[in-house]
Short mmCIF file of C-alpha atoms in Angstrom, two decimals:
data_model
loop_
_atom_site.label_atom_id
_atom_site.label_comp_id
_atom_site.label_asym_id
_atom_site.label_seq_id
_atom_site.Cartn_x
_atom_site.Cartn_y
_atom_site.Cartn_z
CA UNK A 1 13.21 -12.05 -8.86
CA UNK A 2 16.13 -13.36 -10.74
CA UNK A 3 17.83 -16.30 -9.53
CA UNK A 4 20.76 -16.22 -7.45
CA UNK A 5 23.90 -16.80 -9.40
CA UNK A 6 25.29 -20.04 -8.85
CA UNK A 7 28.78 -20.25 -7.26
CA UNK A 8 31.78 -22.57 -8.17
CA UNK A 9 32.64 -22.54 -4.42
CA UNK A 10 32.63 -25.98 -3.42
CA UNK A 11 32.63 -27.60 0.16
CA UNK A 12 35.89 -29.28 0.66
CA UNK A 13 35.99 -32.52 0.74
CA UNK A 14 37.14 -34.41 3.99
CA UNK A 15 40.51 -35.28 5.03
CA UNK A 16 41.77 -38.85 4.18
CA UNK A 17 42.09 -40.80 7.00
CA UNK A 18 45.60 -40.81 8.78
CA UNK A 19 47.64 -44.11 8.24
CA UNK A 20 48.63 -45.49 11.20
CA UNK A 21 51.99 -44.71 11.91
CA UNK A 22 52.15 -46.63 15.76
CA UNK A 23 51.18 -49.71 13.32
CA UNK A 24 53.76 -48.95 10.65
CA UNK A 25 56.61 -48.38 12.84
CA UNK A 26 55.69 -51.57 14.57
CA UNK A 27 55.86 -53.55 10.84
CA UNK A 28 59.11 -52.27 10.61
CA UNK A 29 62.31 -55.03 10.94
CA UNK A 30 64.24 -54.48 13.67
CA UNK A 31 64.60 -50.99 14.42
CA UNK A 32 67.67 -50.87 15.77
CA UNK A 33 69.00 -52.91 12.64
CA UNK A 34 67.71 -50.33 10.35
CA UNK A 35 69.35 -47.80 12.51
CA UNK A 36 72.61 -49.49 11.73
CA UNK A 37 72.23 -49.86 8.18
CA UNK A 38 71.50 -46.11 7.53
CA UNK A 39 74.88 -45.62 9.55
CA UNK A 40 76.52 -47.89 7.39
CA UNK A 41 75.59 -46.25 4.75
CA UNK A 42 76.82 -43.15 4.95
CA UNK A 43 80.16 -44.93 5.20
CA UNK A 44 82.80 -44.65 2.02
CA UNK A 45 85.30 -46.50 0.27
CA UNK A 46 87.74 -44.97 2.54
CA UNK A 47 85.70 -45.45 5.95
CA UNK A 48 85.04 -49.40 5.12
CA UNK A 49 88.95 -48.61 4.50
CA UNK A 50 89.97 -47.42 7.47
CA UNK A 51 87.76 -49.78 9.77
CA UNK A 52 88.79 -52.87 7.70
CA UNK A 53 92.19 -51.71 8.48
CA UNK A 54 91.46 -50.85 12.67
CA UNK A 55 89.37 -54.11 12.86
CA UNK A 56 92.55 -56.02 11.08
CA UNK A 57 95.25 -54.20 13.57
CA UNK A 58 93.18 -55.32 16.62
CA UNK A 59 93.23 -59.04 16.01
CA UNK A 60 96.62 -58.50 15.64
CA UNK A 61 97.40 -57.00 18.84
CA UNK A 62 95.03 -59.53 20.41
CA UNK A 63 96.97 -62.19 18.75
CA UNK A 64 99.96 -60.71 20.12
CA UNK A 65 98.69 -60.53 23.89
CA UNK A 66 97.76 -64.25 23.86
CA UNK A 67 101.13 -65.40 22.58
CA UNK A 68 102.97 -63.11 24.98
CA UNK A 69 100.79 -64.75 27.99
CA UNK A 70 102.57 -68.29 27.11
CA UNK A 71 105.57 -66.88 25.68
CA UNK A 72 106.74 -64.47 28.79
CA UNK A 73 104.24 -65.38 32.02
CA UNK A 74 105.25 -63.97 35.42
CA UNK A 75 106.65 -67.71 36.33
CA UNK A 76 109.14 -68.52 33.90
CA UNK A 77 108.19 -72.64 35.06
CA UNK A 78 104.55 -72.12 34.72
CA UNK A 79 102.89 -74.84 32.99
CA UNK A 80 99.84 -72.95 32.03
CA UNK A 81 99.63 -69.51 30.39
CA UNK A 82 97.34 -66.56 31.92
CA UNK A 83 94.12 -65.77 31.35
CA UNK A 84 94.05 -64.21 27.68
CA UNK A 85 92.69 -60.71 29.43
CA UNK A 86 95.40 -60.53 32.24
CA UNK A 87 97.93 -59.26 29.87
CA UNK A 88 95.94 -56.32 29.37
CA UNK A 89 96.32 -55.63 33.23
CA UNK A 90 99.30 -53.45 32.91
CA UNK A 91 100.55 -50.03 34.15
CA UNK A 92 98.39 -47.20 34.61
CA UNK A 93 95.18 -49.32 33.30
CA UNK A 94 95.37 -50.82 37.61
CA UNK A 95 95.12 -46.86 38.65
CA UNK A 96 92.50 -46.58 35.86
CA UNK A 97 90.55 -49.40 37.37
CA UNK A 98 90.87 -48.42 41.47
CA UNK A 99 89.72 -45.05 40.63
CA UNK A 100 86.37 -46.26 39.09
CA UNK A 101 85.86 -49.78 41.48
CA UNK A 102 86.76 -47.16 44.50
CA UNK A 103 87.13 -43.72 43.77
CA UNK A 104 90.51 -41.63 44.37
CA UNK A 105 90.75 -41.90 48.23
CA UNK A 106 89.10 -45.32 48.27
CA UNK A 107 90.57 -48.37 49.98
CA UNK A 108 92.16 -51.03 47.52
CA UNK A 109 91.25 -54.21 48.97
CA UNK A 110 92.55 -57.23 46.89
CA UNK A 111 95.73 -55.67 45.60
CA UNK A 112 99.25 -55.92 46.68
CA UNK A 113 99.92 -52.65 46.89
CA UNK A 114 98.77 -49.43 48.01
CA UNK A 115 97.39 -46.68 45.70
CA UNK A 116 99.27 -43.37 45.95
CA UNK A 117 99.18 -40.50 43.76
CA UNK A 118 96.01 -41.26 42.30
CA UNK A 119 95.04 -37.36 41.35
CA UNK A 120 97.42 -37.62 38.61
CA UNK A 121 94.62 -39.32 36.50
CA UNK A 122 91.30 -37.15 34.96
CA UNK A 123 88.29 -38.54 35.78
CA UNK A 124 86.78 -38.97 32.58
CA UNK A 125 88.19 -42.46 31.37
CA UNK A 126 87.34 -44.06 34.97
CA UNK A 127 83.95 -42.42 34.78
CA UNK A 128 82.80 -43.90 31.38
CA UNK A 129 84.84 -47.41 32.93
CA UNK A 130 82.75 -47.03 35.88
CA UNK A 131 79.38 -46.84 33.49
CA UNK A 132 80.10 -49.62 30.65
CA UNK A 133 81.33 -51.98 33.71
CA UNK A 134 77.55 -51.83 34.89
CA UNK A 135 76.96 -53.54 31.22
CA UNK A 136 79.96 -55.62 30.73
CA UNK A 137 80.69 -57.76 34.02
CA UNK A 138 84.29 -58.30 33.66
CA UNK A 139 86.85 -54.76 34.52
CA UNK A 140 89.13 -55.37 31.89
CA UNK A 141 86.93 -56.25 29.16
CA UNK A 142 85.32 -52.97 29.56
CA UNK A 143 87.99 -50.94 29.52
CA UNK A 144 89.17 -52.93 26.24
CA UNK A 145 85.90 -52.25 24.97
CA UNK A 146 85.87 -48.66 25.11
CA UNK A 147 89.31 -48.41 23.70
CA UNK A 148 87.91 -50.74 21.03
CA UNK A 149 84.63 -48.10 20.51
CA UNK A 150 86.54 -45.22 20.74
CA UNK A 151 89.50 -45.65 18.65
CA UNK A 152 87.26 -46.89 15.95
CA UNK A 153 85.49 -43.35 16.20
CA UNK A 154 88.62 -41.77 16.27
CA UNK A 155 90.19 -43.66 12.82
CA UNK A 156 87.17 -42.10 11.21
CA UNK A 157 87.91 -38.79 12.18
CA UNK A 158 91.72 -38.98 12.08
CA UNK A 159 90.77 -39.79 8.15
CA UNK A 160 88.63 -36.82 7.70
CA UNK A 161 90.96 -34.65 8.79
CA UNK A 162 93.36 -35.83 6.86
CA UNK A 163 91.47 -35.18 3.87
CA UNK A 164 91.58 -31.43 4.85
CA UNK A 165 94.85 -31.90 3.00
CA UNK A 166 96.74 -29.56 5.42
CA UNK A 167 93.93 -26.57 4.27
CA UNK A 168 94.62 -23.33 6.63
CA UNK A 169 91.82 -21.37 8.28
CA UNK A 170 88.89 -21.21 6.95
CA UNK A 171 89.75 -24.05 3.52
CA UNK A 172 88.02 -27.16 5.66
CA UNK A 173 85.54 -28.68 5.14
CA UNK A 174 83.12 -29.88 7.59
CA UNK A 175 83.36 -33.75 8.60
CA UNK A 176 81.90 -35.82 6.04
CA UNK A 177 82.61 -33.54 3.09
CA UNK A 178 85.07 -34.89 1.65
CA UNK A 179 85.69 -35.84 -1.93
CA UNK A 180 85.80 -38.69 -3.68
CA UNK A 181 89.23 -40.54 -4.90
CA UNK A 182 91.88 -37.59 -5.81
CA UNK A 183 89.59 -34.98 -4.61
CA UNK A 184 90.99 -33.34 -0.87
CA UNK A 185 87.94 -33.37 1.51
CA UNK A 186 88.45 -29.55 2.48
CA UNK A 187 91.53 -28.50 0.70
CA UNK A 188 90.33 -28.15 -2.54
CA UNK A 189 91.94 -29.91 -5.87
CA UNK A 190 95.15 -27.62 -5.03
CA UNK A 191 95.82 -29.36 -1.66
CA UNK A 192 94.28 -32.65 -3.34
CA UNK A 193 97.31 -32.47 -5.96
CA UNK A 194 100.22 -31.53 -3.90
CA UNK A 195 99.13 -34.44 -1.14
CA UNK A 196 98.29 -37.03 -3.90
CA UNK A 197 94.52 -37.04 -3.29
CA UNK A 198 92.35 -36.50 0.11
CA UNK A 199 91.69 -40.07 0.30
CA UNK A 200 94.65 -41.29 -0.09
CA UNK A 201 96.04 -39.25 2.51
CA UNK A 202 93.53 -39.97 4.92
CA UNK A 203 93.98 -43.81 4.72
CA UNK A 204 97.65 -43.60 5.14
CA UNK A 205 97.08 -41.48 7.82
CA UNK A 206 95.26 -43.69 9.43
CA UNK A 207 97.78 -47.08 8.88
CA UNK A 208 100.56 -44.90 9.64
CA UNK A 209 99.42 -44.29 13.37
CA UNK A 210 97.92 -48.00 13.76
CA UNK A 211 101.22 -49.05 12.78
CA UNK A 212 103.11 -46.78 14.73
CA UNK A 213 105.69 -47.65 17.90
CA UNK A 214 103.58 -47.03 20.77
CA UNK A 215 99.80 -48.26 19.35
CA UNK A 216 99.20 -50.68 21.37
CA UNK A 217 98.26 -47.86 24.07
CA UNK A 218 95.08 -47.45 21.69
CA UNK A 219 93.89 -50.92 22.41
CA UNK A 220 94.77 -51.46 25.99
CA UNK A 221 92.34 -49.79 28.65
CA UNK A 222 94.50 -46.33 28.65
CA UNK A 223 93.01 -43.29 28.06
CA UNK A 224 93.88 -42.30 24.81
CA UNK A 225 91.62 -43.68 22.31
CA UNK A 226 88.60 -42.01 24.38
CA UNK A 227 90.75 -38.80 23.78
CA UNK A 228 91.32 -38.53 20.51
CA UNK A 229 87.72 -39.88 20.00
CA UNK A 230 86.74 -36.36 21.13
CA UNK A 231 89.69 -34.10 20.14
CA UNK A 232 89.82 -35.08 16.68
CA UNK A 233 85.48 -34.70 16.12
CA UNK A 234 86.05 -31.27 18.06
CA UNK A 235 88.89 -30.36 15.79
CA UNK A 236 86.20 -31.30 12.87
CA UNK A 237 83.67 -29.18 14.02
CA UNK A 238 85.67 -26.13 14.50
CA UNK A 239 86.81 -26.26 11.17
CA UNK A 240 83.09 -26.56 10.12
CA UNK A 241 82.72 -23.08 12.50
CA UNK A 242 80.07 -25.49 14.96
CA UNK A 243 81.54 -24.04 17.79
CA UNK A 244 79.90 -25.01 20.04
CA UNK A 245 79.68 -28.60 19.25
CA UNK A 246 83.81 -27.99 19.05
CA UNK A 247 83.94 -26.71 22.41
CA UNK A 248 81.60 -29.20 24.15
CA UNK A 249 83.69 -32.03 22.13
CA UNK A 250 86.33 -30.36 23.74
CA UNK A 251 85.37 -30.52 27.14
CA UNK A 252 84.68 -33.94 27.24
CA UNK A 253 88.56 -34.32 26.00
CA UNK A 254 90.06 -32.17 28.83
CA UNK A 255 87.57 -34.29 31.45
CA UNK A 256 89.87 -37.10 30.29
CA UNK A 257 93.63 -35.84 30.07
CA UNK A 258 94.91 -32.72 30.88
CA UNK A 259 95.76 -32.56 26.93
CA UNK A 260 92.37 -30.79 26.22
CA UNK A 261 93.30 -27.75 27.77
CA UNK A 262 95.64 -27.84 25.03
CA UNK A 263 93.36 -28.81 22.38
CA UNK A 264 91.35 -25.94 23.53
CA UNK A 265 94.16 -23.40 23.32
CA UNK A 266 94.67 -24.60 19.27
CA UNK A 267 90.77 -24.11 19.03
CA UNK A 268 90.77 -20.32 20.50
CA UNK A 269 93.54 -19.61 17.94
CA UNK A 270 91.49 -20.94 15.52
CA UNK A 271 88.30 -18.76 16.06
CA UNK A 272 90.59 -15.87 15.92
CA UNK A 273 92.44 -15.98 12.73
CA UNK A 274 89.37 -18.00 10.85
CA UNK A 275 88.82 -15.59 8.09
CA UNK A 276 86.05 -17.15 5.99
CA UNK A 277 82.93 -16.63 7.72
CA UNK A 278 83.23 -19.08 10.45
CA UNK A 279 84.56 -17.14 13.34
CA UNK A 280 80.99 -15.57 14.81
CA UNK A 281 82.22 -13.42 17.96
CA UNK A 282 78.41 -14.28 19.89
CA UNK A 283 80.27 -18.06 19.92
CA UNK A 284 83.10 -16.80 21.95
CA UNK A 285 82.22 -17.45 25.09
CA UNK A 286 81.97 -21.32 24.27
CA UNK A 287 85.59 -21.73 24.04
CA UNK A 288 85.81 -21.39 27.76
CA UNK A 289 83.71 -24.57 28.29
CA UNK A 290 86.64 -27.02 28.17
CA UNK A 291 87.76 -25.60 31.28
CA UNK A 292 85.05 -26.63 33.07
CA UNK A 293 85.93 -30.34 33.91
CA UNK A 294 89.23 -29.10 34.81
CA UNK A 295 88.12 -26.18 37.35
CA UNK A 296 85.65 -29.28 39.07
CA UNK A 297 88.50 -31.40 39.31
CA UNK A 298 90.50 -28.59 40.93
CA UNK A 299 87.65 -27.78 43.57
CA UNK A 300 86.77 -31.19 44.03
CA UNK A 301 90.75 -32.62 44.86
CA UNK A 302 90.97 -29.12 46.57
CA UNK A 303 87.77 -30.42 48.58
CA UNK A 304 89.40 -33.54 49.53
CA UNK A 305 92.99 -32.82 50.26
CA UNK A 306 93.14 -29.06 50.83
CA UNK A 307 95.48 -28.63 48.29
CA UNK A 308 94.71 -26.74 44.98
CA UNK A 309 97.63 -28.31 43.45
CA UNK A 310 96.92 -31.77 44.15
CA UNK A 311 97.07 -32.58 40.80
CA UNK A 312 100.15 -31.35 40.03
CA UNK A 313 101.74 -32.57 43.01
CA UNK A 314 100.85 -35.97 42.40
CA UNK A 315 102.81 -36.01 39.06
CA UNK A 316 105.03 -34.73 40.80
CA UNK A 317 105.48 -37.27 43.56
CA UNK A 318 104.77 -40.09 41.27
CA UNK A 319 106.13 -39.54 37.72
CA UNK A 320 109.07 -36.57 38.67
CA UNK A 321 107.25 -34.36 36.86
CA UNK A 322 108.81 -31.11 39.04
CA UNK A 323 109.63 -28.29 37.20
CA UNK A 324 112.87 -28.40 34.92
CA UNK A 325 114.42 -26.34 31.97
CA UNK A 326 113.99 -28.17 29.14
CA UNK A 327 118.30 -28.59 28.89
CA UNK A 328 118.50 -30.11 32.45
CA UNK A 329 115.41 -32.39 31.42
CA UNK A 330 116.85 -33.40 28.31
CA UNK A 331 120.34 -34.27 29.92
CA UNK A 332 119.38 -36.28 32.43
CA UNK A 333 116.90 -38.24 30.00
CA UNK A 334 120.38 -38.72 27.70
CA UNK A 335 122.33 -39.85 31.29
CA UNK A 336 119.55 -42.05 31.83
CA UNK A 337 119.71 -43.56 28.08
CA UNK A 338 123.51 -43.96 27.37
CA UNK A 339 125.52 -44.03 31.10
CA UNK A 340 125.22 -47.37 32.24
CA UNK A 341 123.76 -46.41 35.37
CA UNK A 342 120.38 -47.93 34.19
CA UNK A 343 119.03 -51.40 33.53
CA UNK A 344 118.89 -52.20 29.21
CA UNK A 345 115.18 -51.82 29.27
CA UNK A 346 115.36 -49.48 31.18
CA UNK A 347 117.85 -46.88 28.42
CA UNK A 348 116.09 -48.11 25.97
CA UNK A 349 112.86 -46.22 26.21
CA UNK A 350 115.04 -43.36 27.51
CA UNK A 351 116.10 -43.62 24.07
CA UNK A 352 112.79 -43.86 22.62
CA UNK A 353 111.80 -40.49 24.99
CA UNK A 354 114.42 -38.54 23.10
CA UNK A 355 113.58 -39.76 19.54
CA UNK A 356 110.30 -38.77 20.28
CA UNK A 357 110.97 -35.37 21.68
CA UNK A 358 113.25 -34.66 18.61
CA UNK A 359 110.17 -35.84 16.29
CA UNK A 360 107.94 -33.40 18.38
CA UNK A 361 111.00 -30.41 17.60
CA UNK A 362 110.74 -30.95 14.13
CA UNK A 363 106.88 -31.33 13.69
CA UNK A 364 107.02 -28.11 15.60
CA UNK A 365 109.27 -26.54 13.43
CA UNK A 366 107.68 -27.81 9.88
CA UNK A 367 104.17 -26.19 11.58
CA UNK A 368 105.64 -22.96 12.49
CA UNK A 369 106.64 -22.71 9.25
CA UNK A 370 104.16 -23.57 7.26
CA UNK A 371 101.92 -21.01 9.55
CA UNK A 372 99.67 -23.87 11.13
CA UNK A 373 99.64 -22.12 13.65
CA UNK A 374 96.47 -23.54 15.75
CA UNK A 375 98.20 -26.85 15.32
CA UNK A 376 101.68 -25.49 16.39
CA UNK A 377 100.14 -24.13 19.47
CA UNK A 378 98.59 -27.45 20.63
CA UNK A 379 101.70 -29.32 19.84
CA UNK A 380 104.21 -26.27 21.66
CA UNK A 381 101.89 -26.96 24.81
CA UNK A 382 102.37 -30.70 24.78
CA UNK A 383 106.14 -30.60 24.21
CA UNK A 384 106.37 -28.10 26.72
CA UNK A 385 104.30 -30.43 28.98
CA UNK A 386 106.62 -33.08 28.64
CA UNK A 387 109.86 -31.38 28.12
CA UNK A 388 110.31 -29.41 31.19
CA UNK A 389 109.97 -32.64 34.19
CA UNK A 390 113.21 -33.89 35.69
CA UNK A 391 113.17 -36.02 32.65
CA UNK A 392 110.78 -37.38 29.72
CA UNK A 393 108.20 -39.76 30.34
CA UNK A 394 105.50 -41.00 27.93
CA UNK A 395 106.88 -39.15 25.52
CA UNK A 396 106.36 -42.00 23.00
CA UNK A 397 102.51 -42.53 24.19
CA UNK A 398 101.76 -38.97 23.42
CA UNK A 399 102.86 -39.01 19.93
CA UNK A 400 99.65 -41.09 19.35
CA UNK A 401 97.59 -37.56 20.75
CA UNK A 402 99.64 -35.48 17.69
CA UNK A 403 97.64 -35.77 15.15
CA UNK A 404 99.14 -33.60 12.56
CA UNK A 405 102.60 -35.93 12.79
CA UNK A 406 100.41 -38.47 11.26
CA UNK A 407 98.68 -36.17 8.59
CA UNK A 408 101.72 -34.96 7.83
CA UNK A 409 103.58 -38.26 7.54
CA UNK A 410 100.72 -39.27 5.24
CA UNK A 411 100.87 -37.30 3.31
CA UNK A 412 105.02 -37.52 2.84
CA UNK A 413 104.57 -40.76 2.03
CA UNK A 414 102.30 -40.63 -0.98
CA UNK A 415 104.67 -38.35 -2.89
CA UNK A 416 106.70 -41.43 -3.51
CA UNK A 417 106.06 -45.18 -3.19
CA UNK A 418 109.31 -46.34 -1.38
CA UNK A 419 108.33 -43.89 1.40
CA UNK A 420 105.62 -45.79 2.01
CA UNK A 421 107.17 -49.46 1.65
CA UNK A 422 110.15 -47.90 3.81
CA UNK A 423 108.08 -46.56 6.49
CA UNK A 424 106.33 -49.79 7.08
CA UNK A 425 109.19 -51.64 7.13
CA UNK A 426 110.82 -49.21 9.55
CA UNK A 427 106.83 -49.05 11.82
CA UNK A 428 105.82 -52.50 11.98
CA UNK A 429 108.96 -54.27 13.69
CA UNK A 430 108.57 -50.84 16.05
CA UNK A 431 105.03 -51.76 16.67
CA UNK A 432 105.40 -54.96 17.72
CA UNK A 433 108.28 -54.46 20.02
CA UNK A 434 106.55 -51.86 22.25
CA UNK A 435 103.62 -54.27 22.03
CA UNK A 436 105.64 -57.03 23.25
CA UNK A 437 107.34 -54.96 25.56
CA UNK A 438 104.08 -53.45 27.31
CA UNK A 439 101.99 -56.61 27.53
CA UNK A 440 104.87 -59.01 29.29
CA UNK A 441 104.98 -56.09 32.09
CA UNK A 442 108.55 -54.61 30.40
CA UNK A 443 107.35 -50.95 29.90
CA UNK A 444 108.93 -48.16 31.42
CA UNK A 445 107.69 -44.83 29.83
#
C-alpha cells in the first residue's frame, strides 16, 4: 500500500505564559500619581493658561480677605484681627452651612439668630457641603474648597466654549476639540478670524469673568462655582449632541439653583433647531431629567410644610421676590438707588442692580439678533427671574451664571488692544471693591 501522504498540518504550539499583570500593576509608581499626570497631560497651552490665571486670582482674593480681617474687624478697637477663614463667613454662605450641619427645619443652636426662610436655597450645594465636611473638619474650609474645585472645572470649560467662537447649531465642537493658536475650537477658521483666534478668545474669556465686579462670589462658599461647574460641561456636551450626558450635567445644575431649569430650557431649544446630525429624537426624553431635582424638592418642602409653593414663598418672605412688572420693579430699584431714602451702601448696589440689568438688556438684544437663540432663551429666563420682584437683587452675582456676556466680551476685546487694557482698568478696581465690600460684612445684593 502506498504511504499516506504526509501533511503540513502542524500541532500548535502552546500559549506563552501570561505576564503577571496583579505584579505589574503593583511595580507601578504611585497610581494615583500616574493618574494625575495623564490628566495633566491632556492639558494645553491655554488650560495651563487659564489655571495659572484661576490659581493667581485666588491668592489674590485670599490676600484680600486677610487684609480686610485687620483692616475692617467687627470691633473697630480690636487689637487682634479674625481668624483668616471668618471673613469668608458672610451672607447666604451661614444659610448654606445650617442647611447641611441641620437640615431646613433643623434647630440652629450656637447662632444668634434664628433661621427663617430657609427653602429659598436648592439642596445641592449643602448636600456636596454636607459630604466634603465628612473629609475636611473645618465648615468653612470646605465650602471654600469646593468653590476652589469647582470653579477651576468651570474656567476650563468656560474656555472651551469660548473657543466655539460664537458657532450656531450644529458648528461646535465637542469639549476638547479645539484648535491650536488662531484656530476656533468649533467655529471653524471663519469664526477663528472674525474673533481673533479660539484661544485667544477663550483665555480672555476666562480673565474677563475672574476679573469681573462680583467674582469674589466664585471663591467664597456660594453656590455658583458648583453651578457653572455643571452648566457650562452640560452646555459642552450638547453641542457635542451627548445628550444625555448634557441633560444629566444638567440636572445636577438645577439640584443646585433654580437657574438649571433655565439652562435646560436653552438645551431643549438646542435639540430642536440642531441641524447637523446631532439632534437624535430617541434622546428626547432626556431633556426632561433636569426637572427631576426640582419636582423632589417640590414634594419633599410640600412634605414638610404643606405648601407646594414653599419655595417660592420663601423668596418671597425673605428676599421680596413677589411678583412685579418689570417697570414697577425697575422704579423702585432707581428710588432705592438715587432718593436719599437709603443708607450710601446701601444705593450703591441699587446702582450696581440696574447696571447689571441694563448689561443683561443688551446681551439680550445682541443674542436675539445674532439668532443665538438657545443662549437668548436662557438669558430671557434669568432676566425675567430677576426683573419682575419688588425690586432687583443679586443682579450683579448672576452675571457670573451668563456665560455668553463673557464670550462675548472676549471676544470684543481682541478686535483691538486698548479694549483689552481699558477693560482691565475699568474690571479690576470693580473687582476689588465688591471684594472688599462682601468680606468686611458691607454687601447688600
Amino acid at each position: 500500500m502506498p504511504a499516506a501522504p504526509a501533511t503540513t498540518a502542524t500541532r500548535p504550539s502552546p500559549r506563552p505564559p501570561r505576564p503577571d499583570v496583579r505584579g505589574q500593576q503593583r511595580r507601578r509608581p504611585g497610581g494615583a500619581r500616574a493618574a494625575l499626570r495623564r490628566l495633566v497631560g491632556r492639558l494645553d497651552a491655554t488650560d495651563c493658561f487659564v489655571l495659572q490665571v484661576y490659581a493667581g486670582t485666588r491668592v489674590g482674593l485670599f490676600v484680600t480677605g486677610y487684609c480686610v480681617g485687620w483692616l475692617f474687624p467687627a470691633n473697630s478697637r480690636a487689637k487682634e484681627a479674625p481668624g483668616p477663614l471668618s471673613v469668608w463667613e458672610q451672607w447666604d454662605w451661614t444659610h448654606f452651612r445650617h442647611i447641611a450641619e441641620y437640615g431646613y427645619f433643623g434647630p440652629a443652636p450656637g447662632y444668634a439668630d434664628g433661621f427663617e426662610n430657609e427653602e429659598a436655597f436648592f439642596p445641592g450645594f449643602p448636600l456636596v457641603l454636607r459630604a466634603v465636611r465628612l473629609v475636611v473638619p473645618d465648615w468653612v474650609a470646605a465650602g471654600l474648597l469646593i468653590s476652589l474645585v469647582s470653579g477651576a472645572v468651570a474656567m476650563l470649560a468656560l474656555a472651551r466654549v469660548a473657543r466655539l467662537g460664537g458657532a450656531g447649531p450644529g458648528k461646535g465642537a465637542g469639549p476638547g476639540k479645539g484648535a491650536g493658536p488662531g484656530k476656533g475650537g468649533g467655529g471653524g477658521a471663519g469664526a477663528a478670524v472674525r474673533l481673533g483666534g479660539g484661544d485667544d478668545v477663550a483665555r480672555r474669556a476666562v480673565l474677563v469673568v475672574l476679573l469681573s465686579p462680583c467674582a469674589v462670589f466664585l471663591a467664597a462658599g456660594y453656590s455658583e462655582s458648583l453651578f457653572l461647574a455643571f452648566a457650562l460641561p452640560a452646555w459642552l456636551a450638547a453641542r457635542s449632541g451627548r445628550w444625555p450626558l448634557a441633560a444629566t450635567l444638567a440636572a445636577c445644575a438645577t439640584a443646585t439653583r433654580v437657574s438649571g431649569l433655565f439652562l435646560a430650557a436653552a438645551l431643549a431649544v438646542d435639540f430642536l433647531l440642531a441641524r447637523d446630525g446631532r439632534r437624535d429624537w430617541r434622546r428626547l426624553p432626556w431633556l426632561t431629567l433636569p426637572a427631576v431635582p426640582a419636582l423632589a424638592y417640590t414634594l419633599y418642602l410640600y412634605d414638610r410644610t404643606g405648601d407646594w409653593m414653599a419655595w417660592k414663598h420663601a423668596q418671597e418672605r425673605g428676599w421680596y421676590r413677589t411678583f412685579h412688572p418689570p417697570w414697577e420693579a425697575w422704579g423702585n430699584t432707581w428710588n432705592a438707588a438715587f432718593d436719599g431714602r437709603y443708607s450710601t451702601g446701601y444705593a450703591l448696589m441699587s446702582q450696581a442692580e440696574l447696571v447689571a440689568m441694563v448689561v443683561g438688556a443688551a446681551l439680550l438684544g445682541r443674542l436675539l439678533r445674532r439668532r443665538r437663540w438657545p443662549e437668548a432663551v436662557y438669558i430671557a429666563l434669568n432676566l425675567w427671574a430677576l426683573g419682575t420682584s419688588y425690586w432687583y437683587t443679586s443682579v450683579p452675582r448672576a452675571t457670573l451664571l451668563w456665560w455668553p456676556l463673557w464670550t462675548g466680551l472676549a471676544g470684543w476685546s481682541v478686535r483691538a488692544p486698548w479694549r483689552a487694557y481699558a477693560g482691565l482698568c475699568v474690571l479690576a478696581p470693580l473687582s476689588t471693591l465688591f471684594a472688599v465690600t462682601f468680606l468686611s460684612g458691607r454687601w447688600t445684593g
